mmCIF file of C-alpha atoms in Angstrom:
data_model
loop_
_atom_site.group_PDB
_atom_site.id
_atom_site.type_symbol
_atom_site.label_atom_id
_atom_site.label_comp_id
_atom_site.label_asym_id
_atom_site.label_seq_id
_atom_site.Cartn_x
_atom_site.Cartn_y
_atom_site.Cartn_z
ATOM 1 C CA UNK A 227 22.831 82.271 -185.527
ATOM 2 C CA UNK A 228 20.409 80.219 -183.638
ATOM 3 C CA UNK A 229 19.790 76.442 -185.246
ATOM 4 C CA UNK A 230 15.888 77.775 -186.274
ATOM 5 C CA UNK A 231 17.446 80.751 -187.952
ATOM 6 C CA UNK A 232 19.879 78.795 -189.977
ATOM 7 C CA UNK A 233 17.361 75.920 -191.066
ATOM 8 C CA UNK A 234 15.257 78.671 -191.924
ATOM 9 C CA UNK A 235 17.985 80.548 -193.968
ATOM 10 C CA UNK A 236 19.218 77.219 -195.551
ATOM 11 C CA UNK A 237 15.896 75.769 -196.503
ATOM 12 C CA UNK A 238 15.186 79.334 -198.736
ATOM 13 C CA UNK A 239 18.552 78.647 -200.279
ATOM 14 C CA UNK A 240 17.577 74.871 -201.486
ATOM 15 C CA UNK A 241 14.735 76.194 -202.519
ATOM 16 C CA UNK A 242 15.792 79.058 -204.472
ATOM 17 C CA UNK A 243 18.498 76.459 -206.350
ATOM 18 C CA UNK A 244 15.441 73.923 -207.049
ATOM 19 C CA UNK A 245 13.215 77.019 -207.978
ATOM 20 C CA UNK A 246 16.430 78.019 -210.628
ATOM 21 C CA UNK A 247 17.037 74.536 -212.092
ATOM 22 C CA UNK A 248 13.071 73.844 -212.138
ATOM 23 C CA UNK A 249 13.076 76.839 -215.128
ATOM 24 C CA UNK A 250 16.141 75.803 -216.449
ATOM 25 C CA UNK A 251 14.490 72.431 -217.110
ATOM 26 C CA UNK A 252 11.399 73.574 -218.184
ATOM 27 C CA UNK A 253 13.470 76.062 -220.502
ATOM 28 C CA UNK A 254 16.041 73.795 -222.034
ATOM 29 C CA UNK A 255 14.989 73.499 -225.204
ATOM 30 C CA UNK A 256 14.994 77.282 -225.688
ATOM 31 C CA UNK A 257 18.085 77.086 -223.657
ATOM 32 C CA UNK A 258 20.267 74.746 -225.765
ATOM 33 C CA UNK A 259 18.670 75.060 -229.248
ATOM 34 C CA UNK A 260 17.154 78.827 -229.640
ATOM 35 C CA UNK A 261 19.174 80.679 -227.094
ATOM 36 C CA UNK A 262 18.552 83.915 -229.672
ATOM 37 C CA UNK A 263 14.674 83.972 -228.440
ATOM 38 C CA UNK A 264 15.341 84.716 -225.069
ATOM 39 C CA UNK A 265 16.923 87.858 -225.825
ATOM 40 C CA UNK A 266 18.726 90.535 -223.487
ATOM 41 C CA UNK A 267 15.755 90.500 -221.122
ATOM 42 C CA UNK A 268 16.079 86.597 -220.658
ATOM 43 C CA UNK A 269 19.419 86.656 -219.967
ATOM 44 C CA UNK A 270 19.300 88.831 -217.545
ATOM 45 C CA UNK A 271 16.527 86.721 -215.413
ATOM 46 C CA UNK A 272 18.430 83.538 -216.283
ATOM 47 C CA UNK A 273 21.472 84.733 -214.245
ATOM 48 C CA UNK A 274 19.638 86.809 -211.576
ATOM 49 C CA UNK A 275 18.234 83.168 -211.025
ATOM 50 C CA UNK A 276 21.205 81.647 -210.008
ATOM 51 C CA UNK A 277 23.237 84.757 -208.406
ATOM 52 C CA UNK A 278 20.030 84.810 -206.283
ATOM 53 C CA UNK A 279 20.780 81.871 -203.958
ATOM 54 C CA UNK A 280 24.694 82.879 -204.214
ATOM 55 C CA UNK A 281 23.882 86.273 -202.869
ATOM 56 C CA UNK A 282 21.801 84.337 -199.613
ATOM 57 C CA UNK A 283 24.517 82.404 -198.916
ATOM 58 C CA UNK A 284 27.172 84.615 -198.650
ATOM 59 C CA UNK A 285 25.158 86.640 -196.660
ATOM 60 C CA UNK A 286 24.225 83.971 -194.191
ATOM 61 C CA UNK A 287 27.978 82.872 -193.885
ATOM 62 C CA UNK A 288 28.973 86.547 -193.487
ATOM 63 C CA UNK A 289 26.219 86.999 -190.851
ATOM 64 C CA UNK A 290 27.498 83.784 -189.261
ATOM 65 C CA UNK A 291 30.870 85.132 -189.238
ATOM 66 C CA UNK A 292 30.326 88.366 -187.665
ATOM 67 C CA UNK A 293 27.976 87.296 -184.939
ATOM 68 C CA UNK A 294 31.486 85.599 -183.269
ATOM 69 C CA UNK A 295 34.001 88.408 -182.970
ATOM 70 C CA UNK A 296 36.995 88.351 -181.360
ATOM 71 C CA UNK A 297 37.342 90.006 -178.732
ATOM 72 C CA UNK A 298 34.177 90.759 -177.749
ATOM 73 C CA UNK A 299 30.508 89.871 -177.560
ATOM 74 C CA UNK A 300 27.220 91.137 -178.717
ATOM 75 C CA UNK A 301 24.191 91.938 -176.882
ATOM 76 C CA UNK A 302 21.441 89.311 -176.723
ATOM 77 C CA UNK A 303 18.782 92.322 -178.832
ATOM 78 C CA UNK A 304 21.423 92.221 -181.065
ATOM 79 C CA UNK A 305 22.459 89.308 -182.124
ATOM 80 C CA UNK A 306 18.265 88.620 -182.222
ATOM 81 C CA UNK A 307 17.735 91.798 -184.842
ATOM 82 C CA UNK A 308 20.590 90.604 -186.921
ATOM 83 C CA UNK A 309 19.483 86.694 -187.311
ATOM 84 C CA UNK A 310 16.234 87.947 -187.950
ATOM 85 C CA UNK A 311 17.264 90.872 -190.353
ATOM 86 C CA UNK A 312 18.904 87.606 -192.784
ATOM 87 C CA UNK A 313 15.981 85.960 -192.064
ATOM 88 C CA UNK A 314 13.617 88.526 -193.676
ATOM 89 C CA UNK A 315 15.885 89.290 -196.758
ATOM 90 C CA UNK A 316 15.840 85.689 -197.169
ATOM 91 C CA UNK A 317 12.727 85.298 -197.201
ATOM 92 C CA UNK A 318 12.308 88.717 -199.472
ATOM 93 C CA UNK A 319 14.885 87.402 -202.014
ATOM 94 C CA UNK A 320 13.336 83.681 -202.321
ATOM 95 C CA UNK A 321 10.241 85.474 -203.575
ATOM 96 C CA UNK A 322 11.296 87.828 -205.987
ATOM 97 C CA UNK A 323 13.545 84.834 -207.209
ATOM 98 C CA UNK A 324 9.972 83.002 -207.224
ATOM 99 C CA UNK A 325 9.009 86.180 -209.634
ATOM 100 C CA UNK A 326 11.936 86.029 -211.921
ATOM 101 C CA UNK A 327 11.240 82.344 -212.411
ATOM 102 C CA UNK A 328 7.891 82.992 -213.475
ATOM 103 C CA UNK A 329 9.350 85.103 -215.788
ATOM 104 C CA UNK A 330 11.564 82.779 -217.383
ATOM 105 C CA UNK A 331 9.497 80.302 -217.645
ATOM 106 C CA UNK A 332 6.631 82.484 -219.519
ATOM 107 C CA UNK A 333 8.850 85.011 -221.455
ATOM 108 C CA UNK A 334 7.082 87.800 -219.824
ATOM 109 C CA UNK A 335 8.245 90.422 -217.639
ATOM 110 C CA UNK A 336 4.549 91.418 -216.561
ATOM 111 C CA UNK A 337 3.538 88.060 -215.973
ATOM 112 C CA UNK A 338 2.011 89.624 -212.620
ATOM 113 C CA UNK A 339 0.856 92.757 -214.137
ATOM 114 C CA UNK A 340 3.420 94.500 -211.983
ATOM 115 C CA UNK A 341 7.411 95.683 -212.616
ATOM 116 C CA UNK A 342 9.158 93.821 -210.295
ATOM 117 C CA UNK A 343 11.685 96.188 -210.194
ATOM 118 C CA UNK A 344 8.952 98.690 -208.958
ATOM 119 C CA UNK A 345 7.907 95.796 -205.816
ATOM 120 C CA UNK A 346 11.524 95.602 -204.955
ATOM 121 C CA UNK A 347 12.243 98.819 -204.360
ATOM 122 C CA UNK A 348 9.191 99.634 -202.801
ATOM 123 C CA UNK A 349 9.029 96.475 -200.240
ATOM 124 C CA UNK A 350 12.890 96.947 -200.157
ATOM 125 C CA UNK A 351 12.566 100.605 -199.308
ATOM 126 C CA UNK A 352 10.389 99.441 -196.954
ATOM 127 C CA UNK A 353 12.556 96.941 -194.850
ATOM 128 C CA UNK A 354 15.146 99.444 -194.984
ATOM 129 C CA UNK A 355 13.293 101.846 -192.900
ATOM 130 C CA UNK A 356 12.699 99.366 -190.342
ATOM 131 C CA UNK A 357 15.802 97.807 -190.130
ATOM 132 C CA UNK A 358 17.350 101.451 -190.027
ATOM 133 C CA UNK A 359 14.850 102.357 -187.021
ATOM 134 C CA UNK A 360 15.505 99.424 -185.048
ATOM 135 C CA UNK A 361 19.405 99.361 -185.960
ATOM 136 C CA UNK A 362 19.640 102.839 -183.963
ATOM 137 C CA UNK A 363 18.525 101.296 -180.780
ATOM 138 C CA UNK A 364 20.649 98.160 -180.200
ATOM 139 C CA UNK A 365 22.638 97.833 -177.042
ATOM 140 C CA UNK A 366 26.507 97.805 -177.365
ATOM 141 C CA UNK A 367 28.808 95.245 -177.186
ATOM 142 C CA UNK A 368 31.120 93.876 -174.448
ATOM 143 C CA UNK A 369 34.712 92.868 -174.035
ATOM 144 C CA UNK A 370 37.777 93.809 -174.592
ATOM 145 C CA UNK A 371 37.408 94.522 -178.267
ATOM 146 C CA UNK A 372 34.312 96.039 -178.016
ATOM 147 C CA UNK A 373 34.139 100.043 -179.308
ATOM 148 C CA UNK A 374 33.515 101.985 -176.648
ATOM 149 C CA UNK A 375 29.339 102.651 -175.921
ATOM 150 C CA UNK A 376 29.803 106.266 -176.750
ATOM 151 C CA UNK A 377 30.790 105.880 -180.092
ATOM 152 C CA UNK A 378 29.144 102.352 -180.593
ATOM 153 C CA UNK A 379 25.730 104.787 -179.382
ATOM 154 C CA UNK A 380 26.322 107.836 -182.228
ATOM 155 C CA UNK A 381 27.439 105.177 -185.026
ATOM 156 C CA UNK A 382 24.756 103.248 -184.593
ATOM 157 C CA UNK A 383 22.252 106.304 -184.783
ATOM 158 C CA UNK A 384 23.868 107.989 -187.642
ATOM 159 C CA UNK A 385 23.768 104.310 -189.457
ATOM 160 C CA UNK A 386 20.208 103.939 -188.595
ATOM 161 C CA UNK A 387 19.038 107.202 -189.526
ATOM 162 C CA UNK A 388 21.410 106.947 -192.767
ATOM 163 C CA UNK A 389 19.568 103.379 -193.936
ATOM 164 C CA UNK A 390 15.674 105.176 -192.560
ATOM 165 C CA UNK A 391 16.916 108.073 -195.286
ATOM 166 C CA UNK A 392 18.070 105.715 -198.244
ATOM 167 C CA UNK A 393 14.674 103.391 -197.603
ATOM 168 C CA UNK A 394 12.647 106.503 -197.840
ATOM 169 C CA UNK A 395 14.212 107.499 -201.235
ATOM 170 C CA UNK A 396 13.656 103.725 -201.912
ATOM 171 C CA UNK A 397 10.259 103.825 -201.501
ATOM 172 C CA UNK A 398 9.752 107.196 -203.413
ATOM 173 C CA UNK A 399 11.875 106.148 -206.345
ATOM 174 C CA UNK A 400 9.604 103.151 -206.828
ATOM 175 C CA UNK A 401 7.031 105.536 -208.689
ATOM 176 C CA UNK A 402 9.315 107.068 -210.987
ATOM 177 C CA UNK A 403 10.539 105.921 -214.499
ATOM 178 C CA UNK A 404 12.731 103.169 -215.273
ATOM 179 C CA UNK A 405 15.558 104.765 -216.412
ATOM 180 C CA UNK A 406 15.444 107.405 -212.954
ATOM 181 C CA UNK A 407 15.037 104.346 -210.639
ATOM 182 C CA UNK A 408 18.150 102.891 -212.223
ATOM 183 C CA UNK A 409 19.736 106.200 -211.734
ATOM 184 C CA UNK A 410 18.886 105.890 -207.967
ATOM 185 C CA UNK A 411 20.157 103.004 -206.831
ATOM 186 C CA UNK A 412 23.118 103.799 -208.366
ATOM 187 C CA UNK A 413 23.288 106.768 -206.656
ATOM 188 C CA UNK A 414 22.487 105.266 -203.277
ATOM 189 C CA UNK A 415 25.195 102.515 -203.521
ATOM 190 C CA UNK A 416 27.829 104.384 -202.706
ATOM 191 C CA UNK A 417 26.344 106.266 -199.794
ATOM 192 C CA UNK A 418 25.473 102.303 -198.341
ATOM 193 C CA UNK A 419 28.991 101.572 -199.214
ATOM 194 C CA UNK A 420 30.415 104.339 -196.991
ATOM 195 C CA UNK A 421 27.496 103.990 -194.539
ATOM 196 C CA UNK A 422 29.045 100.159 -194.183
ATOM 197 C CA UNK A 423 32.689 100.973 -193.891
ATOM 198 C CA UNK A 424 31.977 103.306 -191.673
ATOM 199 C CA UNK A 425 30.317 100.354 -189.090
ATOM 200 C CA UNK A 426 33.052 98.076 -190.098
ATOM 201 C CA UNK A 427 35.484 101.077 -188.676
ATOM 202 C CA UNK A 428 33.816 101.404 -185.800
ATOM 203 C CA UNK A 429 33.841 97.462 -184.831
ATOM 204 C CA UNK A 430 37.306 97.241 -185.379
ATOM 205 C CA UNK A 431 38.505 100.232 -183.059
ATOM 206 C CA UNK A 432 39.880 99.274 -180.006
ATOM 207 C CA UNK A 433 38.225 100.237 -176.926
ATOM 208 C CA UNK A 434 39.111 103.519 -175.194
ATOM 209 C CA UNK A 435 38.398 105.673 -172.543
ATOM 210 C CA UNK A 436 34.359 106.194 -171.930
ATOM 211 C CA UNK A 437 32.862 109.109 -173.657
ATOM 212 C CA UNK A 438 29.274 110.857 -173.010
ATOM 213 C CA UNK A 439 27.046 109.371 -176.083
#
């Protein structure tokens, strides 16, 4: 990652952990002498809080990590798409940690009039389809290492087209009850599960003869 990506990246973070301990404080006396008022609801914002900024910074150490293979190196397009894909869920998770703050703090999950579980999926949903679209297009790596084009070229379209789909359903599933967009994401997980090992397959196949993409 370039150094503006990971200032960027590393600033949310901070600010997500001062945005957590900020409701914490303001909290604390619910926190260490009521804890029965905040009920189920609060305790489920209180740790989405904090596993918030852990989530960020395993990603950008991941991301960090797999931008240096061995063996082999990425194209310039791509190594820009994926410091600016952590980038952009950074930035999407620091806000909807913003949300769940407010939350906290005001024991009130419509304390913007709106479900944010309804604005994740729907701005999520959204991202997806873009990253998906752009994701089908990147150039393929170099090197020894490096998966041969061919297959590098269909992976990375049937990945693509795979994330476009699940963003889609995303998006769609925003508008439906609570309990069916619970049952959705569920039911997407695994597909993104084998969607991923399925890249992670690819990358670590060793380069073979050249085949017509």
């Amino acid at each position: 990652m370039t150094r503006l990506a990971k200032l960027t990246c590393w600033s949310i973070v901070a600010a997500m952990v001062a945005m957590a301990a900020g409701a914490m404080i303001v909290q604390w006396p619910v926190l260490a002498h009521h804890p029965a008022a905040l009920k189920s609801l609060g305790w489920r914002v209180f740790f989405a809080l904090w596993s918030y900024p852990v989530w960020i910074a395993a990603a950008i150490l991941m991301s960090e990590r797999r931008l240096k293979p061995k063996g082999m190196e990425y194209s310039p397009d791509y190594r820009r798409f994926s410091q600016t894909a952590v980038v952009v869920i950074s930035l999407f998770a620091g806000v909807m940690q913003a949300w769940f703050a407010a939350i906290f703090v005001f024991r009130d999950a419509r304390v913007l009039h709106a479900s944010p579980q309804q604005v994740a999926m729907l701005i999520g949903g959204a991202i997806f389809v873009i990253y998906g679209n752009s994701a089908a297009k990147l150039s393929p790596p170099k090197g020894p290492a490096a998966p041969e084009p061919g297959r590098w070229i269909r992976t990375s379209l049937r990945r693509g087209w795979a994330i476009v789909l699940m963003g889609v359903v995303m998006m769609a599933g925003a508008f439906a009850p609570p309990l069916a967009r619970v049952a959705l994401v569920l039911a997407i997980a695994p597909v993104a599960l084998a969607n991923s090992a399925a890249w992670r397959r690819m990358l670590r196949s060793a380069a073979g003869p050249p085949s017509p993409a």
